[in-house]
mmCIF file of C-alpha atoms in Angstrom:
data_model
loop_
_atom_site.group_PDB
_atom_site.id
_atom_site.type_symbol
_atom_site.label_atom_id
_atom_site.label_comp_id
_atom_site.label_asym_id
_atom_site.label_seq_id
_atom_site.Cartn_x
_atom_site.Cartn_y
_atom_site.Cartn_z
ATOM 1 C CA MET A 241 107.439 194.527 161.266
ATOM 2 C CA MET A 242 109.068 196.704 163.924
ATOM 3 C CA LEU A 243 112.607 198.021 164.158
ATOM 4 C CA ARG A 244 114.115 198.294 167.610
ATOM 5 C CA ILE A 245 117.284 200.336 167.852
ATOM 6 C CA LYS A 246 119.824 199.791 170.582
ATOM 7 C CA PRO A 247 123.195 201.527 170.876
ATOM 8 C CA VAL A 248 126.143 199.433 169.710
ATOM 9 C CA GLU A 249 129.472 201.073 168.912
ATOM 10 C CA PHE A 250 131.313 199.752 165.858
ATOM 11 C CA LEU A 251 134.609 201.418 164.952
ATOM 12 C CA VAL A 252 135.176 201.942 161.238
ATOM 13 C CA GLU A 253 138.186 204.284 161.295
ATOM 14 C CA ASN A 254 136.263 207.388 162.437
ATOM 15 C CA SER A 255 132.665 206.230 162.380
ATOM 16 C CA SER A 256 130.519 204.535 165.019
ATOM 17 C CA LEU A 257 127.535 202.581 163.766
ATOM 18 C CA GLU A 258 124.360 201.390 165.386
ATOM 19 C CA LEU A 259 123.152 197.960 164.418
ATOM 20 C CA GLU A 260 119.408 197.353 164.219
ATOM 21 C CA ARG A 261 117.307 194.512 165.622
ATOM 22 C CA VAL A 262 114.399 193.600 163.375
ATOM 23 C CA LYS A 263 111.554 191.496 164.732
ATOM 24 C CA ASN A 264 108.343 189.968 163.460
ATOM 25 C CA GLN A 265 106.154 187.028 164.500
ATOM 26 C CA GLU A 266 107.801 184.419 162.316
ATOM 27 C CA CYS A 267 111.473 185.290 162.427
ATOM 28 C CA ILE A 268 113.827 187.155 164.732
ATOM 29 C CA SER A 269 116.962 188.506 163.084
ATOM 30 C CA GLU A 270 119.513 189.645 165.579
ATOM 31 C CA PHE A 271 122.915 191.220 165.137
ATOM 32 C CA ARG A 272 125.512 189.625 167.338
ATOM 33 C CA VAL A 273 128.932 191.181 167.403
ATOM 34 C CA LEU A 274 131.916 188.902 167.963
ATOM 35 C CA GLY A 275 135.115 190.779 168.463
ATOM 36 C CA VAL A 276 134.341 194.364 167.442
ATOM 37 C CA CYS A 277 138.085 194.995 167.477
ATOM 38 C CA GLY A 278 140.855 192.537 166.625
ATOM 39 C CA MET A 279 143.391 191.056 169.028
ATOM 40 C CA HIS A 280 145.932 193.582 170.307
ATOM 41 C CA PRO A 281 149.091 193.593 168.136
ATOM 42 C CA ASP A 282 151.294 192.818 171.173
ATOM 43 C CA HIS A 283 149.192 189.774 171.981
ATOM 44 C CA GLN A 284 149.451 188.609 168.377
ATOM 45 C CA GLU A 285 153.216 189.084 168.505
ATOM 46 C CA ALA A 286 153.512 187.105 171.749
ATOM 47 C CA LEU A 287 151.632 184.205 170.170
ATOM 48 C CA LYS A 288 153.773 184.423 167.049
ATOM 49 C CA LYS A 289 157.090 184.432 168.931
ATOM 50 C CA ASN A 290 156.079 181.312 170.876
ATOM 51 C CA ARG A 291 154.259 179.576 168.053
ATOM 52 C CA VAL A 292 156.565 176.558 167.734
ATOM 53 C CA ALA A 293 156.701 175.898 171.473
ATOM 54 C CA LEU A 294 152.933 176.165 171.764
ATOM 55 C CA ALA A 295 152.333 173.940 168.742
ATOM 56 C CA LYS A 296 154.552 171.250 170.274
ATOM 57 C CA GLN A 297 153.407 171.422 173.884
ATOM 58 C CA LEU A 298 149.728 172.399 173.999
ATOM 59 C CA LEU A 299 147.319 169.825 175.410
ATOM 60 C CA LEU A 300 143.993 170.592 173.796
ATOM 61 C CA SER A 301 141.435 168.100 175.124
ATOM 62 C CA GLU A 302 140.403 170.130 178.188
ATOM 63 C CA LEU A 303 141.687 173.474 176.893
ATOM 64 C CA LEU A 304 139.162 173.577 174.053
ATOM 65 C CA GLU A 305 136.300 173.086 176.511
ATOM 66 C CA HIS A 306 137.474 176.095 178.517
ATOM 67 C CA LEU A 307 137.705 178.236 175.378
ATOM 68 C CA LEU A 308 134.239 177.077 174.336
ATOM 69 C CA GLU A 309 132.877 177.963 177.766
ATOM 70 C CA LYS A 310 134.425 181.433 177.501
ATOM 71 C CA ASP A 311 132.835 181.957 174.043
ATOM 72 C CA ILE A 312 136.234 182.278 172.363
ATOM 73 C CA ILE A 313 135.487 179.399 169.985
ATOM 74 C CA THR A 314 132.241 177.825 168.769
ATOM 75 C CA LEU A 315 131.213 174.175 168.627
ATOM 76 C CA GLU A 316 131.911 174.185 164.893
ATOM 77 C CA MET A 317 135.412 175.557 165.477
ATOM 78 C CA ARG A 318 136.133 172.903 168.104
ATOM 79 C CA GLU A 319 135.015 170.166 165.722
ATOM 80 C CA HIS A 320 137.107 171.686 162.928
ATOM 81 C CA ILE A 321 140.202 171.673 165.147
ATOM 82 C CA GLN A 322 139.607 168.126 166.363
ATOM 83 C CA ALA A 323 139.186 166.933 162.770
ATOM 84 C CA ARG A 324 142.875 167.651 162.126
ATOM 85 C CA VAL A 325 145.174 164.629 162.200
ATOM 86 C CA GLY A 326 147.678 164.706 165.059
ATOM 87 C CA SER A 327 148.097 166.972 168.064
ATOM 88 C CA PHE A 328 150.602 169.265 166.319
ATOM 89 C CA SER A 329 148.190 170.001 163.449
ATOM 90 C CA GLN A 330 145.349 170.584 165.902
ATOM 91 C CA ASN A 331 147.495 173.008 167.908
ATOM 92 C CA VAL A 332 148.491 174.896 164.762
ATOM 93 C CA GLU A 333 144.813 175.213 163.776
ATOM 94 C CA LEU A 334 143.977 176.730 167.168
ATOM 95 C CA LEU A 335 146.929 179.140 166.950
ATOM 96 C CA ASN A 336 145.745 180.242 163.501
ATOM 97 C CA LEU A 337 142.265 180.890 164.880
ATOM 98 C CA LEU A 338 143.020 182.730 168.136
ATOM 99 C CA PRO A 339 144.160 186.106 166.678
ATOM 100 C CA LYS A 340 140.830 186.352 164.853
ATOM 101 C CA ARG A 341 138.645 185.873 167.933
ATOM 102 C CA GLY A 342 138.634 189.404 169.285
ATOM 103 C CA PRO A 343 140.399 191.475 171.955
ATOM 104 C CA GLN A 344 139.528 189.110 174.843
ATOM 105 C CA ALA A 345 140.900 185.953 173.210
ATOM 106 C CA PHE A 346 144.472 186.305 174.509
ATOM 107 C CA ASP A 347 143.481 186.771 178.160
ATOM 108 C CA ALA A 348 140.953 183.953 177.921
ATOM 109 C CA PHE A 349 143.591 181.685 176.365
ATOM 110 C CA CYS A 350 146.040 182.469 179.189
ATOM 111 C CA ALA A 351 143.348 181.781 181.779
ATOM 112 C CA ALA A 352 142.520 178.482 180.071
ATOM 113 C CA LEU A 353 146.197 177.498 180.147
ATOM 114 C CA ARG A 354 146.304 178.227 183.861
ATOM 115 C CA GLU A 355 143.103 176.277 184.508
ATOM 116 C CA THR A 356 144.364 173.216 182.607
ATOM 117 C CA LYS A 357 147.709 173.009 184.451
ATOM 118 C CA GLN A 358 149.688 174.476 181.551
ATOM 119 C CA ALA A 359 150.806 177.548 183.457
ATOM 120 C CA HIS A 360 154.339 177.192 182.104
ATOM 121 C CA LEU A 361 152.993 178.107 178.664
ATOM 122 C CA GLU A 362 151.066 181.062 180.098
ATOM 123 C CA HIS A 363 154.311 182.225 181.771
ATOM 124 C CA LEU A 364 156.097 181.909 178.420
ATOM 125 C CA LEU A 365 153.534 184.162 176.745
ATOM 126 C CA LEU A 366 153.461 186.730 179.537
ATOM 127 C CA SER A 367 157.258 186.920 179.679
ATOM 128 C CA THR A 368 157.347 187.619 175.949
ATOM 129 C CA LEU A 369 154.570 190.162 176.316
ATOM 130 C CA SER A 370 156.386 192.063 179.061
ATOM 131 C CA GLY A 371 159.366 192.516 176.747
ATOM 132 C CA LEU A 372 157.325 194.092 173.985
ATOM 133 C CA GLN A 373 157.228 197.876 173.898
ATOM 134 C CA HIS A 374 154.050 199.420 172.593
ATOM 135 C CA VAL A 375 153.796 203.184 172.148
ATOM 136 C CA LEU A 376 150.472 204.794 171.238
ATOM 137 C CA PRO A 377 151.057 206.956 168.130
ATOM 138 C CA PRO A 378 149.287 210.279 167.674
ATOM 139 C CA LEU A 379 146.044 210.459 165.745
ATOM 140 C CA SER A 380 146.507 210.111 162.027
ATOM 141 C CA ARG A 381 146.629 213.462 160.255
ATOM 142 C CA ASP A 382 143.658 212.620 158.104
ATOM 143 C CA TYR A 383 141.386 212.207 161.132
ATOM 144 C CA ASP A 384 138.522 214.666 160.885
ATOM 145 C CA LEU A 385 136.156 215.653 163.662
ATOM 146 C CA GLY A 386 133.383 216.282 161.133
ATOM 147 C CA PRO A 387 131.395 213.656 159.253
ATOM 148 C CA SER A 388 133.614 211.847 156.774
ATOM 149 C CA LEU A 389 130.689 210.248 154.977
ATOM 150 C CA PRO A 390 127.532 211.749 153.451
ATOM 151 C CA VAL A 391 124.601 211.984 155.851
ATOM 152 C CA PRO A 392 120.980 212.367 154.712
ATOM 153 C CA GLU A 393 119.527 215.658 155.895
ATOM 154 C CA SER A 394 115.932 215.636 154.694
ATOM 155 C CA CYS A 395 114.326 212.643 156.375
ATOM 156 C CA PRO A 396 111.043 213.138 158.224
ATOM 157 C CA PRO A 397 111.594 213.108 162.004
ATOM 158 C CA HIS A 398 109.458 209.997 162.541
ATOM 159 C CA LYS A 399 111.712 207.978 160.239
ATOM 160 C CA GLN A 400 115.178 209.131 161.358
ATOM 161 C CA LEU A 401 117.346 206.369 162.833
ATOM 162 C CA ARG A 402 119.156 208.351 165.510
ATOM 163 C CA LEU A 403 122.172 206.993 167.358
ATOM 164 C CA SER A 404 120.723 207.524 170.811
ATOM 165 C CA ALA A 405 121.010 205.669 174.090
ATOM 166 C CA ASP A 406 117.220 205.431 174.231
ATOM 167 C CA ALA A 407 115.519 202.485 172.577
ATOM 168 C CA VAL A 408 113.112 203.520 169.841
ATOM 169 C CA GLU A 409 110.553 201.598 167.793
ATOM 170 C CA LEU A 410 109.753 202.552 164.221
ATOM 171 C CA SER A 411 107.638 200.900 161.540
ATOM 172 C CA LEU A 412 109.505 199.824 158.416
ATOM 173 C CA ASP A 413 106.541 198.797 156.333
ATOM 174 C CA ASN A 414 104.257 201.842 156.353
ATOM 175 C CA GLY A 415 104.201 202.002 152.571
ATOM 176 C CA ASP A 416 106.687 204.785 151.876
ATOM 177 C CA GLY A 417 109.985 202.977 151.731
ATOM 178 C CA PRO A 418 112.850 202.233 154.111
ATOM 179 C CA PRO A 419 113.984 204.699 156.781
ATOM 180 C CA CYS A 420 116.810 207.158 156.370
ATOM 181 C CA LEU A 421 120.058 206.018 157.930
ATOM 182 C CA GLN A 422 122.757 208.080 159.532
ATOM 183 C CA VAL A 423 126.399 207.366 160.239
ATOM 184 C CA LYS A 424 127.700 209.379 163.157
ATOM 185 C CA PRO A 425 131.447 210.048 163.605
ATOM 186 C CA CYS A 426 132.877 208.702 166.834
ATOM 187 C CA THR A 427 134.422 211.077 169.340
ATOM 188 C CA PRO A 428 138.191 211.741 169.382
ATOM 189 C CA GLU A 429 138.321 209.999 172.773
ATOM 190 C CA PHE A 430 136.696 206.849 171.409
ATOM 191 C CA TYR A 431 139.030 206.877 168.413
ATOM 192 C CA GLN A 432 142.112 207.335 170.607
ATOM 193 C CA ALA A 433 141.054 204.502 172.908
ATOM 194 C CA HIS A 434 140.254 201.980 170.162
ATOM 195 C CA SER A 435 142.345 202.849 167.114
ATOM 196 C CA GLN A 436 145.208 200.531 168.064
ATOM 197 C CA LEU A 437 142.875 197.551 168.262
ATOM 198 C CA ALA A 438 141.022 198.215 165.029
ATOM 199 C CA TYR A 439 141.729 197.111 161.503
ATOM 200 C CA ARG A 440 143.048 199.717 159.101
ATOM 201 C CA LEU A 441 140.114 201.095 157.096
ATOM 202 C CA LYS A 442 141.401 204.055 155.113
ATOM 203 C CA SER A 443 140.975 202.967 151.512
ATOM 204 C CA GLN A 444 138.520 204.676 149.164
ATOM 205 C CA PRO A 445 136.217 202.881 148.911
ATOM 206 C CA ARG A 446 136.643 201.205 152.295
ATOM 207 C CA GLY A 447 135.915 197.921 150.568
ATOM 208 C CA LEU A 448 133.564 196.012 148.283
ATOM 209 C CA ALA A 449 130.179 194.893 149.606
ATOM 210 C CA LEU A 450 127.884 192.257 148.137
ATOM 211 C CA VAL A 451 124.197 192.161 149.106
ATOM 212 C CA LEU A 452 122.423 189.022 147.878
ATOM 213 C CA SER A 453 118.681 188.852 148.503
ATOM 214 C CA ASN A 454 116.385 185.973 147.570
ATOM 215 C CA VAL A 455 112.684 186.866 147.753
ATOM 216 C CA HIS A 456 110.778 184.786 145.149
ATOM 217 C CA PHE A 457 111.189 181.003 145.450
ATOM 218 C CA SER A 458 110.231 177.985 143.362
ATOM 219 C CA GLY A 459 111.037 174.284 143.427
ATOM 220 C CA GLU A 460 109.935 171.349 145.581
ATOM 221 C CA LYS A 461 110.548 173.017 148.955
ATOM 222 C CA ASP A 462 107.523 175.311 148.541
ATOM 223 C CA LEU A 463 109.322 178.199 150.219
ATOM 224 C CA GLU A 464 107.207 181.272 150.820
ATOM 225 C CA PHE A 465 107.688 184.737 149.391
ATOM 226 C CA ARG A 466 109.926 186.730 151.776
ATOM 227 C CA SER A 467 107.638 189.639 152.629
ATOM 228 C CA GLY A 468 109.689 192.657 153.646
ATOM 229 C CA GLY A 469 112.836 191.281 152.076
ATOM 230 C CA ASP A 470 113.088 194.284 149.775
ATOM 231 C CA VAL A 471 113.093 196.617 152.793
ATOM 232 C CA ASP A 472 115.962 194.742 154.458
ATOM 233 C CA HIS A 473 117.856 194.657 151.180
ATOM 234 C CA ASN A 474 117.433 198.369 150.436
ATOM 235 C CA THR A 475 118.334 199.345 153.999
ATOM 236 C CA LEU A 476 121.576 197.350 153.926
ATOM 237 C CA VAL A 477 122.549 198.770 150.530
ATOM 238 C CA ALA A 478 121.967 202.321 151.789
ATOM 239 C CA LEU A 479 123.874 201.644 155.010
ATOM 240 C CA PHE A 480 126.921 200.139 153.314
ATOM 241 C CA LYS A 481 127.064 203.051 150.874
ATOM 242 C CA LEU A 482 126.964 205.498 153.776
ATOM 243 C CA LEU A 483 129.887 203.634 155.313
ATOM 244 C CA GLY A 484 131.904 204.175 152.156
ATOM 245 C CA TYR A 485 131.594 200.759 150.491
ATOM 246 C CA GLN A 486 131.163 200.038 146.808
ATOM 247 C CA VAL A 487 128.010 197.919 146.807
ATOM 248 C CA HIS A 488 127.189 195.071 144.412
ATOM 249 C CA VAL A 489 123.648 193.651 144.366
ATOM 250 C CA LEU A 490 122.324 190.217 143.400
ATOM 251 C CA LEU A 491 118.637 189.271 143.454
ATOM 252 C CA ASP A 492 116.832 185.906 143.337
ATOM 253 C CA GLN A 493 119.697 183.483 142.693
ATOM 254 C CA THR A 494 119.694 179.688 142.618
ATOM 255 C CA ALA A 495 122.108 177.869 144.913
ATOM 256 C CA GLN A 496 124.469 177.225 142.002
ATOM 257 C CA GLU A 497 124.280 180.845 140.872
ATOM 258 C CA MET A 498 124.981 182.035 144.408
ATOM 259 C CA GLN A 499 128.125 179.926 144.652
ATOM 260 C CA GLU A 500 129.390 180.967 141.226
ATOM 261 C CA LYS A 501 128.750 184.674 141.739
ATOM 262 C CA LEU A 502 130.169 184.672 145.264
ATOM 263 C CA GLN A 503 133.296 183.077 143.818
ATOM 264 C CA ASN A 504 133.445 185.744 141.097
ATOM 265 C CA PHE A 505 133.026 188.447 143.738
ATOM 266 C CA ALA A 506 135.811 186.953 145.873
ATOM 267 C CA GLN A 507 138.147 187.008 142.870
ATOM 268 C CA MET A 508 137.563 190.634 141.923
ATOM 269 C CA PRO A 509 140.927 192.432 141.484
ATOM 270 C CA ALA A 510 139.601 195.524 143.299
ATOM 271 C CA HIS A 511 139.945 193.674 146.631
ATOM 272 C CA ARG A 512 143.708 194.217 146.404
ATOM 273 C CA ASP A 513 143.289 197.979 146.757
ATOM 274 C CA THR A 514 140.683 198.040 149.514
ATOM 275 C CA ASP A 515 140.885 197.420 153.263
ATOM 276 C CA SER A 516 137.844 195.224 153.944
ATOM 277 C CA CYS A 517 134.959 193.252 152.490
ATOM 278 C CA ILE A 518 131.272 192.708 153.310
ATOM 279 C CA VAL A 519 128.974 189.868 152.230
ATOM 280 C CA ALA A 520 125.274 189.970 153.182
ATOM 281 C CA LEU A 521 123.043 186.974 152.425
ATOM 282 C CA LEU A 522 119.269 187.370 152.866
ATOM 283 C CA SER A 523 117.145 184.306 152.168
ATOM 284 C CA HIS A 524 115.333 181.370 153.722
ATOM 285 C CA GLY A 525 117.699 178.975 155.443
ATOM 286 C CA VAL A 526 118.407 175.767 157.302
ATOM 287 C CA GLU A 527 120.956 174.917 159.965
ATOM 288 C CA GLY A 528 124.311 175.906 158.476
ATOM 289 C CA GLY A 529 123.024 176.939 155.067
ATOM 290 C CA VAL A 530 120.844 179.273 152.992
ATOM 291 C CA TYR A 531 118.371 178.431 150.227
ATOM 292 C CA GLY A 532 118.639 179.466 146.623
ATOM 293 C CA VAL A 533 115.407 180.368 144.852
ATOM 294 C CA ASP A 534 115.386 176.827 143.416
ATOM 295 C CA GLY A 535 115.017 175.336 146.917
ATOM 296 C CA LYS A 536 118.558 173.961 146.999
ATOM 297 C CA VAL A 537 120.937 174.774 149.861
ATOM 298 C CA LEU A 538 124.266 176.581 149.769
ATOM 299 C CA GLN A 539 126.352 175.662 152.816
ATOM 300 C CA LEU A 540 127.757 178.637 154.732
ATOM 301 C CA GLN A 541 131.100 176.909 155.248
ATOM 302 C CA GLU A 542 131.438 176.831 151.466
ATOM 303 C CA VAL A 543 130.785 180.583 151.380
ATOM 304 C CA PHE A 544 133.498 181.206 153.984
ATOM 305 C CA ARG A 545 135.907 178.919 152.121
ATOM 306 C CA LEU A 546 135.653 181.130 149.033
ATOM 307 C CA PHE A 547 137.044 184.032 151.061
ATOM 308 C CA ASP A 548 139.774 182.291 153.064
ATOM 309 C CA ASN A 549 143.458 183.085 152.623
ATOM 310 C CA ALA A 550 144.034 180.233 150.179
ATOM 311 C CA ASN A 551 141.173 181.125 147.832
ATOM 312 C CA CYS A 552 141.136 184.885 148.266
ATOM 313 C CA PRO A 553 144.707 186.092 148.954
ATOM 314 C CA SER A 554 143.726 189.680 148.062
ATOM 315 C CA LEU A 555 141.802 189.850 151.345
ATOM 316 C CA GLN A 556 144.415 188.181 153.534
ATOM 317 C CA ASN A 557 144.745 189.928 156.928
ATOM 318 C CA LYS A 558 141.777 192.164 156.093
ATOM 319 C CA PRO A 559 138.415 192.041 157.895
ATOM 320 C CA LYS A 560 135.755 190.084 156.046
ATOM 321 C CA MET A 561 132.276 190.684 157.482
ATOM 322 C CA PHE A 562 129.455 188.225 156.839
ATOM 323 C CA PHE A 563 125.831 189.158 157.504
ATOM 324 C CA VAL A 564 123.388 186.249 157.224
ATOM 325 C CA GLN A 565 119.647 186.728 157.603
ATOM 326 C CA ALA A 566 117.820 183.433 157.188
ATOM 327 C CA CYS A 567 114.824 181.965 159.017
ATOM 328 C CA ARG A 568 115.412 178.316 159.798
ATOM 329 C CA GLY A 569 112.550 175.909 159.236
ATOM 330 C CA GLY A 570 110.881 174.025 162.095
ATOM 331 C CA ALA A 571 108.484 174.650 164.938
ATOM 332 C CA ILE A 572 106.893 177.968 165.790
ATOM 333 C CA GLY A 573 109.403 180.273 167.399
ATOM 334 C CA SER A 574 112.385 179.085 165.363
ATOM 335 C CA LEU A 575 115.105 181.689 165.101
ATOM 336 C CA GLY A 576 117.169 183.117 162.292
ATOM 337 C CA HIS A 577 120.213 185.041 163.423
ATOM 338 C CA LEU A 578 121.901 187.934 161.689
ATOM 339 C CA LEU A 579 125.515 187.819 162.726
ATOM 340 C CA LEU A 580 128.521 190.013 162.154
ATOM 341 C CA PHE A 581 131.995 188.507 161.998
ATOM 342 C CA PRO A 582 134.637 191.173 161.624
ATOM 343 C CA ALA A 583 137.397 188.581 162.047
ATOM 344 C CA ALA A 584 139.411 187.903 158.916
ATOM 345 C CA THR A 585 138.297 184.279 158.659
ATOM 346 C CA ALA A 586 135.540 183.297 161.042
ATOM 347 C CA SER A 587 133.188 180.360 161.215
ATOM 348 C CA LEU A 588 129.475 181.110 161.444
ATOM 349 C CA ALA A 589 127.413 179.366 164.104
ATOM 350 C CA LEU A 590 123.667 179.641 163.571
#
């Protein structure tokens, strides 16, 4: 198993983080980042002020195809919107989704309106936007140019994961444990440029993180032992701790146990006092789901439902990040994607 490191900036208040790409012959797990920062507050306000007019007047049939083409929504999101009864309900569903689709969603939505002969609605949004005043505040007083999180200092040079522009390859399975990780503070310039588009992440801890790893399987599916799963698990736990999260760990759970314990995690009172949440699921998987150790499948949409605003109000308007590492069954070369969704409620497309 080889680890290839490429530079990806991820703003967590005053930290930039590199995400790793892990490859082997049977499964490729790849981080994909959708919307590193949220929609600009002015864009959210423009949508909010024109919400009723948009909900009444939007014509979605062609518009959704444009948004799908621009990677603002996924196929699953389009189907979810179209499943709503009536055009008004469908429009409301899209308006609920747009603010969670990243900093480019507003411009892409306006372009889609223009391309579908709904320019009057684009003009409505842009007129509202021009009337909004947005002043960049000074850096918060608790911003520190030095590392705000502990950084390991005694790792052998050949195992350091440096945040460098050069791609590096390191072995993870050379018998002496996972590599040391480092979290590097972003520059003041990067912070100044991105702080207005980022979620607030100042709580201590920054949030609760759950890492669930299934390695040993039984049941009729005859799923293989996940070699190297302990390395992935330990690396994620170490990384989330370095980022200031309180980490909870679950190992070798059945599908029923996964659902029950994810629900318990979502209902933890501590979410009220923190600014974000992380859930990492590492297991075998199928399209749209992950296996429990009993060979039964837990659907990912059910996982997301446990953390939506209705079922988890303590995390409303806070970023909920889902990492899923699961090889899908099938022919040689099948892929398992590791995805990051910083949006508050996002749908996962495998």
